[in-house]
GROMACS .gro file of C-alpha atoms in nm:
model
  414
    1MET     CA    1  -0.008   0.007   0.007
    2GLY     CA    2   0.140   0.335  -0.093
    3LEU     CA    3   0.006   0.526   0.230
    4PHE     CA    4   0.264   0.349   0.469
    5GLN     CA    5   0.610   0.462   0.390
    6ARG     CA    6   0.798   0.362   0.704
    7LEU     CA    7   0.911  -0.022   0.708
    8VAL     CA    8   0.981  -0.166   1.052
    9GLN     CA    9   1.288  -0.378   1.061
   10LYS     CA   10   1.239  -0.722   1.183
   11THR     CA   11   1.353  -0.741   1.533
   12GLY     CA   12   1.355  -1.113   1.638
   13GLY     CA   13   1.006  -1.162   1.535
   14GLN     CA   14   0.848  -0.959   1.821
   15ALA     CA   15   0.584  -0.804   1.608
   16ALA     CA   16   0.281  -1.040   1.497
   17ALA     CA   17   0.312  -1.189   1.165
   18PRO     CA   18   0.016  -1.116   0.929
   19ALA     CA   19  -0.265  -1.356   0.926
   20ASP     CA   20  -0.250  -1.408   0.560
   21GLY     CA   21  -0.092  -1.258   0.230
   22ALA     CA   22  -0.406  -1.211   0.044
   23GLU     CA   23  -0.554  -0.867  -0.041
   24GLN     CA   24  -0.905  -1.004  -0.091
   25VAL     CA   25  -1.100  -1.279   0.110
   26THR     CA   26  -1.408  -1.437   0.092
   27LEU     CA   27  -1.686  -1.379   0.346
   28SER     CA   28  -1.627  -1.735   0.493
   29GLN     CA   29  -1.245  -1.656   0.515
   30LEU     CA   30  -1.356  -1.330   0.684
   31ILE     CA   31  -1.558  -1.503   0.949
   32ASP     CA   32  -1.263  -1.728   1.017
   33LEU     CA   33  -1.021  -1.442   1.060
   34LEU     CA   34  -1.273  -1.285   1.301
   35ASN     CA   35  -1.310  -1.581   1.517
   36LEU     CA   36  -1.090  -1.575   1.835
   37GLY     CA   37  -1.115  -1.956   1.931
   38GLY     CA   38  -1.363  -2.151   2.178
   39ILE     CA   39  -1.616  -2.238   1.910
   40PRO     CA   40  -1.606  -2.323   1.537
   41ARG     CA   41  -1.799  -1.999   1.429
   42SER     CA   42  -1.757  -1.640   1.485
   43LYS     CA   43  -1.930  -1.460   1.777
   44LEU     CA   44  -2.090  -1.248   1.494
   45SER     CA   45  -2.315  -1.537   1.418
   46GLU     CA   46  -2.475  -1.488   1.777
   47ALA     CA   47  -2.808  -1.278   1.694
   48THR     CA   48  -2.806  -1.067   2.025
   49TYR     CA   49  -2.396  -1.004   1.984
   50PHE     CA   50  -2.440  -0.898   1.618
   51THR     CA   51  -2.771  -0.665   1.702
   52CYS     CA   52  -2.557  -0.486   1.972
   53LEU     CA   53  -2.266  -0.428   1.748
   54ARG     CA   54  -2.504  -0.301   1.486
   55VAL     CA   55  -2.700  -0.078   1.735
   56LEU     CA   56  -2.392   0.080   1.872
   57SER     CA   57  -2.213   0.124   1.500
   58GLU     CA   58  -2.522   0.269   1.350
   59GLY     CA   59  -2.572   0.495   1.690
   60VAL     CA   60  -2.234   0.639   1.649
   61SER     CA   61  -2.210   0.667   1.266
   62LYS     CA   62  -2.549   0.834   1.208
   63LEU     CA   63  -2.447   1.120   1.437
   64PRO     CA   64  -2.310   1.425   1.234
   65LEU     CA   65  -1.958   1.517   1.345
   66LYS     CA   66  -1.827   1.872   1.302
   67LEU     CA   67  -1.588   2.106   1.441
   68ILE     CA   68  -1.709   2.392   1.678
   69ARG     CA   69  -1.556   2.696   1.828
   70SER     CA   70  -1.684   2.782   2.191
   71THR     CA   71  -1.625   3.144   2.322
   72PRO     CA   72  -1.761   3.363   2.593
   73GLU     CA   73  -1.836   3.628   2.326
   74ARG     CA   74  -2.003   3.443   2.047
   75GLY     CA   75  -2.115   3.102   2.233
   76VAL     CA   76  -2.086   2.797   2.014
   77GLU     CA   77  -2.051   2.801   1.634
   78GLU     CA   78  -1.944   2.566   1.352
   79VAL     CA   79  -1.588   2.626   1.218
   80ARG     CA   80  -1.680   2.545   0.851
   81GLU     CA   81  -1.359   2.716   0.713
   82ASN     CA   82  -1.120   2.473   0.899
   83PRO     CA   83  -1.019   2.199   0.616
   84LEU     CA   84  -1.065   1.940   0.872
   85TYR     CA   85  -1.459   2.000   0.873
   86ARG     CA   86  -1.469   1.843   0.557
   87VAL     CA   87  -1.275   1.555   0.643
   88LEU     CA   88  -1.473   1.487   0.971
   89ARG     CA   89  -1.820   1.562   0.826
   90TYR     CA   90  -1.803   1.422   0.494
   91ARG     CA   91  -1.515   1.201   0.391
   92PRO     CA   92  -1.229   1.097   0.593
   93ASN     CA   93  -1.043   0.932   0.309
   94PRO     CA   94  -1.126   0.917  -0.085
   95ILE     CA   95  -1.288   0.578  -0.072
   96GLN     CA   96  -1.507   0.605   0.248
   97THR     CA   97  -1.791   0.843   0.363
   98ALA     CA   98  -1.792   0.943   0.717
   99THR     CA   99  -2.102   0.724   0.801
  100TYR     CA  100  -1.914   0.406   0.694
  101PHE     CA  101  -1.591   0.517   0.836
  102TRP     CA  102  -1.724   0.572   1.181
  103ALA     CA  103  -1.947   0.271   1.165
  104ASP     CA  104  -1.618   0.039   1.083
  105MET     CA  105  -1.439   0.226   1.383
  106GLU     CA  106  -1.720   0.158   1.615
  107MET     CA  107  -1.738  -0.207   1.518
  108SER     CA  108  -1.360  -0.263   1.556
  109ARG     CA  109  -1.380  -0.096   1.877
  110ASN     CA  110  -1.636  -0.334   2.029
  111HIS     CA  111  -1.557  -0.628   1.836
  112TYR     CA  112  -1.190  -0.629   1.928
  113GLY     CA  113  -1.163  -0.390   2.218
  114ASN     CA  114  -0.961  -0.135   2.018
  115ALA     CA  115  -0.991   0.070   1.682
  116TYR     CA  116  -0.717   0.223   1.504
  117ALA     CA  117  -0.705   0.488   1.230
  118ALA     CA  118  -0.375   0.597   1.064
  119ILE     CA  119  -0.363   0.994   1.012
  120PHE     CA  120  -0.192   1.104   0.694
  121GLY     CA  121  -0.127   1.472   0.556
  122SER     CA  122  -0.236   1.790   0.740
  123GLY     CA  123  -0.481   2.055   0.645
  124VAL     CA  124  -0.666   2.009   0.313
  125SER     CA  125  -0.467   1.683   0.248
  126THR     CA  126  -0.553   1.518   0.573
  127GLN     CA  127  -0.689   1.167   0.544
  128LEU     CA  128  -0.789   0.904   0.789
  129TRP     CA  129  -0.753   0.533   0.723
  130HIS     CA  130  -0.905   0.244   0.912
  131MET     CA  131  -0.653  -0.024   1.002
  132ARG     CA  132  -0.761  -0.373   1.104
  133SER     CA  133  -0.741  -0.424   1.463
  134ASP     CA  134  -0.630  -0.775   1.470
  135ARG     CA  135  -0.308  -0.655   1.244
  136VAL     CA  136  -0.209  -0.386   1.498
  137SER     CA  137   0.006  -0.428   1.800
  138VAL     CA  138   0.093  -0.143   2.053
  139TRP     CA  139   0.442  -0.124   2.183
  140PHE     CA  140   0.558   0.124   2.477
  141ASP     CA  141   0.921   0.227   2.377
  142ASN     CA  142   1.023   0.277   2.746
  143ARG     CA  143   1.375   0.192   2.643
  144ARG     CA  144   1.372   0.451   2.363
  145ILE     CA  145   1.479   0.208   2.088
  146LEU     CA  146   1.257   0.372   1.844
  147GLY     CA  147   1.305   0.706   1.909
  148PRO     CA  148   1.456   0.960   2.177
  149ASP     CA  149   1.142   0.975   2.374
  150ALA     CA  150   0.948   0.707   2.556
  151ARG     CA  151   0.622   0.690   2.351
  152LEU     CA  152   0.347   0.466   2.227
  153TRP     CA  153   0.430   0.294   1.878
  154TYR     CA  154   0.173   0.119   1.663
  155ILE     CA  155   0.298  -0.171   1.453
  156TRP     CA  156   0.086  -0.255   1.174
  157SER     CA  157   0.126  -0.606   0.977
  158ALA     CA  158   0.037  -0.541   0.608
  159PRO     CA  159  -0.111  -0.794   0.390
  160ASP     CA  160   0.194  -0.800   0.165
  161GLY     CA  161   0.405  -0.921   0.471
  162ARG     CA  162   0.567  -0.614   0.574
  163ARG     CA  163   0.561  -0.418   0.899
  164TYR     CA  164   0.527  -0.049   0.947
  165LYS     CA  165   0.550   0.159   1.262
  166LEU     CA  166   0.337   0.475   1.348
  167CYS     CA  167   0.419   0.686   1.659
  168GLN     CA  168   0.130   0.767   1.884
  169ASP     CA  169   0.055   1.109   1.740
  170GLU     CA  170   0.004   0.961   1.379
  171VAL     CA  171  -0.275   0.726   1.500
  172LEU     CA  172  -0.612   0.751   1.641
  173HIS     CA  173  -0.687   0.503   1.888
  174PHE     CA  174  -1.030   0.426   2.047
  175ARG     CA  175  -1.087   0.164   2.296
  176THR     CA  176  -1.348   0.014   2.539
  177TRP     CA  177  -1.384   0.129   2.885
  178LEU     CA  178  -1.225  -0.177   3.052
  179SER     CA  179  -0.821  -0.199   3.030
  180LEU     CA  180  -0.578  -0.385   3.231
  181ASP     CA  181  -0.285  -0.175   3.131
  182GLY     CA  182  -0.449   0.163   3.077
  183ILE     CA  183  -0.367   0.151   2.687
  184THR     CA  184  -0.545  -0.121   2.501
  185GLY     CA  185  -0.915  -0.227   2.576
  186LEU     CA  186  -1.076  -0.540   2.633
  187SER     CA  187  -1.367  -0.661   2.397
  188VAL     CA  188  -1.702  -0.791   2.532
  189GLN     CA  189  -1.637  -1.134   2.383
  190GLU     CA  190  -1.337  -1.184   2.581
  191ILE     CA  191  -1.543  -1.092   2.892
  192LEU     CA  192  -1.845  -1.285   2.839
  193ARG     CA  193  -1.689  -1.566   2.618
  194SER     CA  194  -1.893  -1.830   2.843
  195THR     CA  195  -2.205  -1.625   2.804
  196LEU     CA  196  -2.156  -1.586   2.416
  197ASP     CA  197  -2.053  -1.961   2.373
  198GLY     CA  198  -2.357  -2.070   2.589
  199SER     CA  199  -2.582  -1.850   2.371
  200LEU     CA  200  -2.435  -1.995   2.051
  201GLN     CA  201  -2.495  -2.354   2.159
  202SER     CA  202  -2.851  -2.270   2.241
  203GLN     CA  203  -2.895  -2.141   1.889
  204GLN     CA  204  -2.728  -2.448   1.748
  205MET     CA  205  -2.983  -2.672   1.950
  206LEU     CA  206  -3.282  -2.489   1.799
  207ASN     CA  207  -3.116  -2.505   1.450
  208SER     CA  208  -3.065  -2.887   1.508
  209LEU     CA  209  -3.438  -2.919   1.628
  210TYR     CA  210  -3.550  -2.730   1.320
  211LYS     CA  211  -3.340  -2.962   1.096
  212ASN     CA  212  -3.488  -3.270   1.252
  213GLY     CA  213  -3.847  -3.151   1.233
  214PHE     CA  214  -3.853  -3.092   1.606
  215THR     CA  215  -3.799  -3.488   1.654
  216ALA     CA  216  -3.577  -3.549   1.945
  217LYS     CA  217  -3.387  -3.870   2.000
  218ALA     CA  218  -3.575  -4.206   2.044
  219ALA     CA  219  -3.554  -4.542   2.175
  220VAL     CA  220  -3.636  -4.821   1.922
  221GLN     CA  221  -3.764  -5.147   2.075
  222TYR     CA  222  -3.738  -5.463   1.830
  223THR     CA  223  -3.781  -5.839   1.878
  224GLY     CA  224  -3.494  -6.054   1.753
  225ASP     CA  225  -3.130  -6.041   1.737
  226LEU     CA  226  -2.956  -5.813   1.479
  227ASN     CA  227  -2.576  -5.792   1.442
  228SER     CA  228  -2.407  -5.445   1.447
  229GLU     CA  229  -2.407  -5.383   1.071
  230ALA     CA  230  -2.779  -5.469   1.049
  231GLU     CA  231  -2.877  -5.257   1.335
  232GLN     CA  232  -2.710  -4.968   1.185
  233ASN     CA  233  -2.876  -5.003   0.852
  234PHE     CA  234  -3.216  -5.053   1.033
  235LEU     CA  235  -3.162  -4.739   1.236
  236ARG     CA  236  -3.039  -4.524   0.938
  237GLY     CA  237  -3.365  -4.634   0.757
  238LEU     CA  238  -3.594  -4.500   1.038
  239GLU     CA  239  -3.384  -4.179   1.071
  240ALA     CA  240  -3.422  -4.118   0.686
  241TYR     CA  241  -3.798  -4.120   0.729
  242ALA     CA  242  -3.794  -3.936   1.043
  243THR     CA  243  -3.603  -3.636   0.905
  244GLY     CA  244  -3.801  -3.608   0.585
  245GLN     CA  245  -3.510  -3.748   0.367
  246MET     CA  246  -3.773  -3.972   0.195
  247ASP     CA  247  -3.942  -3.732  -0.011
  248ALA     CA  248  -4.259  -3.949  -0.071
  249THR     CA  249  -4.305  -4.017   0.311
  250LYS     CA  250  -4.253  -3.718   0.503
  251SER     CA  251  -4.512  -3.753   0.736
  252PHE     CA  252  -4.503  -4.119   0.826
  253ILE     CA  253  -4.246  -4.373   0.944
  254PRO     CA  254  -4.290  -4.724   0.870
  255VAL     CA  255  -4.199  -4.958   1.164
  256PRO     CA  256  -4.124  -5.331   1.113
  257LEU     CA  257  -4.347  -5.572   1.274
  258GLY     CA  258  -4.267  -5.643   1.636
  259SER     CA  259  -4.074  -5.296   1.650
  260LYS     CA  260  -4.178  -4.992   1.858
  261ILE     CA  261  -4.042  -4.637   1.861
  262GLU     CA  262  -4.034  -4.434   2.202
  263PRO     CA  263  -3.948  -4.081   2.141
  264LEU     CA  264  -3.726  -3.919   2.435
  265ASN     CA  265  -3.925  -3.589   2.441
  266ILE     CA  266  -3.725  -3.301   2.541
  267LYS     CA  267  -3.957  -3.021   2.659
  268LEU     CA  268  -3.785  -2.684   2.641
  269THR     CA  269  -4.040  -2.538   2.903
  270ASP     CA  270  -3.918  -2.815   3.156
  271SER     CA  271  -3.543  -2.693   3.123
  272GLN     CA  272  -3.659  -2.329   3.128
  273PHE     CA  273  -3.482  -2.296   2.790
  274ILE     CA  274  -3.658  -1.984   2.667
  275GLU     CA  275  -3.603  -1.814   2.999
  276LEU     CA  276  -3.234  -1.892   3.010
  277ARG     CA  277  -3.191  -1.788   2.662
  278LYS     CA  278  -3.363  -1.468   2.702
  279HIS     CA  279  -3.168  -1.388   3.043
  280SER     CA  280  -2.834  -1.447   2.834
  281ALA     CA  281  -2.945  -1.211   2.555
  282LEU     CA  282  -3.022  -0.945   2.827
  283GLN     CA  283  -2.691  -1.011   2.984
  284ILE     CA  284  -2.494  -0.957   2.632
  285ALA     CA  285  -2.712  -0.635   2.571
  286ALA     CA  286  -2.629  -0.497   2.931
  287ALA     CA  287  -2.277  -0.558   2.876
  288PHE     CA  288  -2.278  -0.350   2.563
  289GLY     CA  289  -2.492  -0.090   2.708
  290VAL     CA  290  -2.784  -0.152   2.478
  291LYS     CA  291  -3.126  -0.126   2.619
  292PRO     CA  292  -3.377  -0.428   2.609
  293ASN     CA  293  -3.609  -0.279   2.357
  294GLN     CA  294  -3.326  -0.230   2.110
  295VAL     CA  295  -3.257  -0.614   2.103
  296ASN     CA  296  -3.626  -0.674   2.051
  297ASP     CA  297  -3.746  -0.728   2.401
  298TYR     CA  298  -4.079  -0.548   2.455
  299GLU     CA  299  -4.204  -0.720   2.739
  300LYS     CA  300  -4.203  -0.446   2.974
  301SER     CA  301  -4.205  -0.191   2.735
  302SER     CA  302  -4.463   0.078   2.627
  303PHE     CA  303  -4.451   0.372   2.379
  304ALA     CA  304  -4.330   0.629   2.655
  305ASN     CA  305  -4.097   0.359   2.828
  306SER     CA  306  -3.944   0.292   2.474
  307GLU     CA  307  -3.879   0.665   2.448
  308ALA     CA  308  -3.733   0.690   2.787
  309GLN     CA  309  -3.518   0.381   2.695
  310GLN     CA  310  -3.397   0.579   2.391
  311LEU     CA  311  -3.281   0.881   2.588
  312ALA     CA  312  -3.116   0.653   2.846
  313PHE     CA  313  -2.932   0.488   2.581
  314LEU     CA  314  -2.808   0.831   2.467
  315THR     CA  315  -2.691   0.952   2.812
  316ASP     CA  316  -2.602   0.635   2.978
  317THR     CA  317  -2.413   0.464   2.678
  318LEU     CA  318  -2.346   0.677   2.390
  319LEU     CA  319  -2.227   1.004   2.548
  320TRP     CA  320  -1.927   0.819   2.714
  321ILE     CA  321  -1.834   0.679   2.376
  322LEU     CA  322  -1.874   1.009   2.202
  323LYS     CA  323  -1.674   1.195   2.454
  324GLY     CA  324  -1.369   0.964   2.391
  325TYR     CA  325  -1.411   1.007   2.025
  326GLU     CA  326  -1.423   1.379   2.053
  327GLU     CA  327  -1.128   1.414   2.302
  328GLU     CA  328  -0.898   1.195   2.076
  329LEU     CA  329  -0.991   1.362   1.759
  330SER     CA  330  -0.935   1.716   1.900
  331TRP     CA  331  -0.605   1.633   2.057
  332LYS     CA  332  -0.452   1.443   1.765
  333LEU     CA  333  -0.599   1.653   1.473
  334LEU     CA  334  -0.607   2.014   1.597
  335GLU     CA  335  -0.310   2.251   1.671
  336PRO     CA  336  -0.243   2.367   2.030
  337ALA     CA  337  -0.339   2.741   1.911
  338GLN     CA  338  -0.665   2.607   1.774
  339MET     CA  339  -0.763   2.430   2.103
  340ASP     CA  340  -0.664   2.755   2.283
  341ARG     CA  341  -0.923   2.944   2.063
  342GLY     CA  342  -1.198   2.687   2.198
  343GLU     CA  343  -1.208   2.481   1.877
  344ALA     CA  344  -1.294   2.102   1.917
  345ALA     CA  345  -1.451   1.800   1.747
  346GLN     CA  346  -1.811   1.748   1.835
  347PHE     CA  347  -2.101   1.516   1.762
  348ASN     CA  348  -2.441   1.653   1.718
  349THR     CA  349  -2.659   1.427   1.934
  350ALA     CA  350  -2.974   1.647   1.877
  351VAL     CA  351  -3.039   1.443   1.587
  352MET     CA  352  -3.145   1.138   1.808
  353LEU     CA  353  -3.388   1.341   2.026
  354ARG     CA  354  -3.597   1.472   1.722
  355ALA     CA  355  -3.962   1.415   1.829
  356ASP     CA  356  -4.287   1.418   1.618
  357THR     CA  357  -4.363   1.730   1.418
  358LYS     CA  358  -4.612   1.869   1.663
  359THR     CA  359  -4.360   1.850   1.943
  360GLN     CA  360  -4.082   1.977   1.743
  361ILE     CA  361  -4.285   2.289   1.639
  362GLU     CA  362  -4.402   2.354   1.999
  363SER     CA  363  -4.059   2.329   2.128
  364MET     CA  364  -3.925   2.590   1.862
  365VAL     CA  365  -4.216   2.827   1.942
  366GLN     CA  366  -4.126   2.836   2.284
  367ALA     CA  367  -3.741   2.854   2.226
  368VAL     CA  368  -3.811   3.159   1.988
  369ALA     CA  369  -4.053   3.319   2.236
  370ASN     CA  370  -3.807   3.309   2.510
  371SER     CA  371  -3.501   3.433   2.310
  372LEU     CA  372  -3.317   3.099   2.279
  373TYR     CA  373  -3.348   3.055   1.917
  374MET     CA  374  -3.382   3.324   1.640
  375PRO     CA  375  -3.647   3.250   1.401
  376ASN     CA  376  -3.425   3.147   1.097
  377GLU     CA  377  -3.230   2.894   1.352
  378ALA     CA  378  -3.572   2.740   1.431
  379ARG     CA  379  -3.663   2.722   1.075
  380ALA     CA  380  -3.331   2.563   0.990
  381TYR     CA  381  -3.387   2.308   1.271
  382LEU     CA  382  -3.693   2.216   1.097
  383GLY     CA  383  -3.550   2.197   0.761
  384MET     CA  384  -3.669   2.505   0.616
  385SER     CA  385  -3.527   2.802   0.454
  386SER     CA  386  -3.437   3.123   0.607
  387ALA     CA  387  -3.694   3.408   0.619
  388ALA     CA  388  -3.631   3.787   0.582
  389GLY     CA  389  -3.592   3.949   0.920
  390GLY     CA  390  -3.563   3.631   1.078
  391ASP     CA  391  -3.199   3.678   1.204
  392ARG     CA  392  -3.262   3.866   1.516
  393LEU     CA  393  -3.395   3.756   1.867
  394ILE     CA  394  -3.733   3.830   1.974
  395ALA     CA  395  -3.911   3.815   2.305
  396ASN     CA  396  -4.241   3.815   2.483
  397GLY     CA  397  -4.325   4.182   2.571
  398ASN     CA  398  -4.427   4.087   2.933
  399VAL     CA  399  -4.081   3.961   3.006
  400ILE     CA  400  -3.838   4.228   3.094
  401PRO     CA  401  -3.517   4.273   3.307
  402LEU     CA  402  -3.583   4.293   3.668
  403GLU     CA  403  -3.416   4.651   3.712
  404ASP     CA  404  -3.675   4.776   3.445
  405VAL     CA  405  -3.997   4.665   3.639
  406GLY     CA  406  -4.237   4.965   3.659
  407LYS     CA  407  -4.053   5.182   3.414
  408GLN     CA  408  -4.351   5.144   3.163
  409TYR     CA  409  -4.572   5.318   3.416
  410GLY     CA  410  -4.382   5.640   3.506
  411ASN     CA  411  -4.095   5.855   3.352
  412GLY     CA  412  -3.859   5.618   3.370
  413LYS     CA  413  -3.778   5.648   3.729
  414GLU     CA  414  -3.796   5.356   3.970
   0.00000   0.00000   0.00000
């Protein structure tokens, strides 16, 4: 790849070797690469786990990211003239939109525990490139081997077999909240491996029941004496009928004279299978900070309750994640002088709180009447064009400063 120019010299094989040398992989190969062991399939095939990844990835990526400047004189305003504004808001690199880029970053952060993006260029030429988390290792150069200062270095193993080094100022690093060393994060699948494995095994059990037409194991009673080979042929014939492999007889099983089939019924209700499966799903969702209604558990939800859960998802889950993104982006991409002027990267969380049209209009009317918004600001919030004379604050005539109370009844004296 032409983007990475610094080749790391091989030093005793300390850096991880690349998983493969291919530029392109199939979907099945990708699933195998994502698997961290324990079970033959990736955790991505677990429905609740996949749903949580989707909810968080879409939750972050759908929020517009912008540069703002906060000053006592002018309050908060967007800094559209900064070249980084277009990079963060629209296109971090030539091949990805901001929506897809931040969805990839959030998915990697949750699935692997860490997400990395390389920073190239500056100003109008700034580009952000997502690096696969399983190909990046983090070194703390406390012995100052790679540079004059004790810094973090990120070693990236490229698909072509080479390794590249990037210093801590050249990489955006986002991690989960749980870390044992204060640098790299732990993923949910590492922490809840047993819960995820149990949930996957329960899904495999249901798949097996579906495949067998919800027919459990059975005991076959027969008279006479069969040798081992004849017994296996006899059972294979019965199983072919039971599983519907015989197209002409999917509903009936012919039983030889003197034989009897006794099903060994497994009642899911007796083993509280559904309750345990639901409990596991809620545990996985809670570990991600995802609310029950977002994983299709509406047992205790109503319309008002769902709205409250959406607000709780923003305040309890997303705000911490967004704060970490904003701090890392502001520190790594902005100059000290820009930060001193009050500039920072910020997600617009207001898009998550938009209510129905009636509620929005009522809120805007109150905001304009109480001088919080100018009329044109309210119109822009509702997706309408500006109107003449709408760029000034207006207020209810009954609301005046305390020191002016009574002046309207006299000659201006208190």
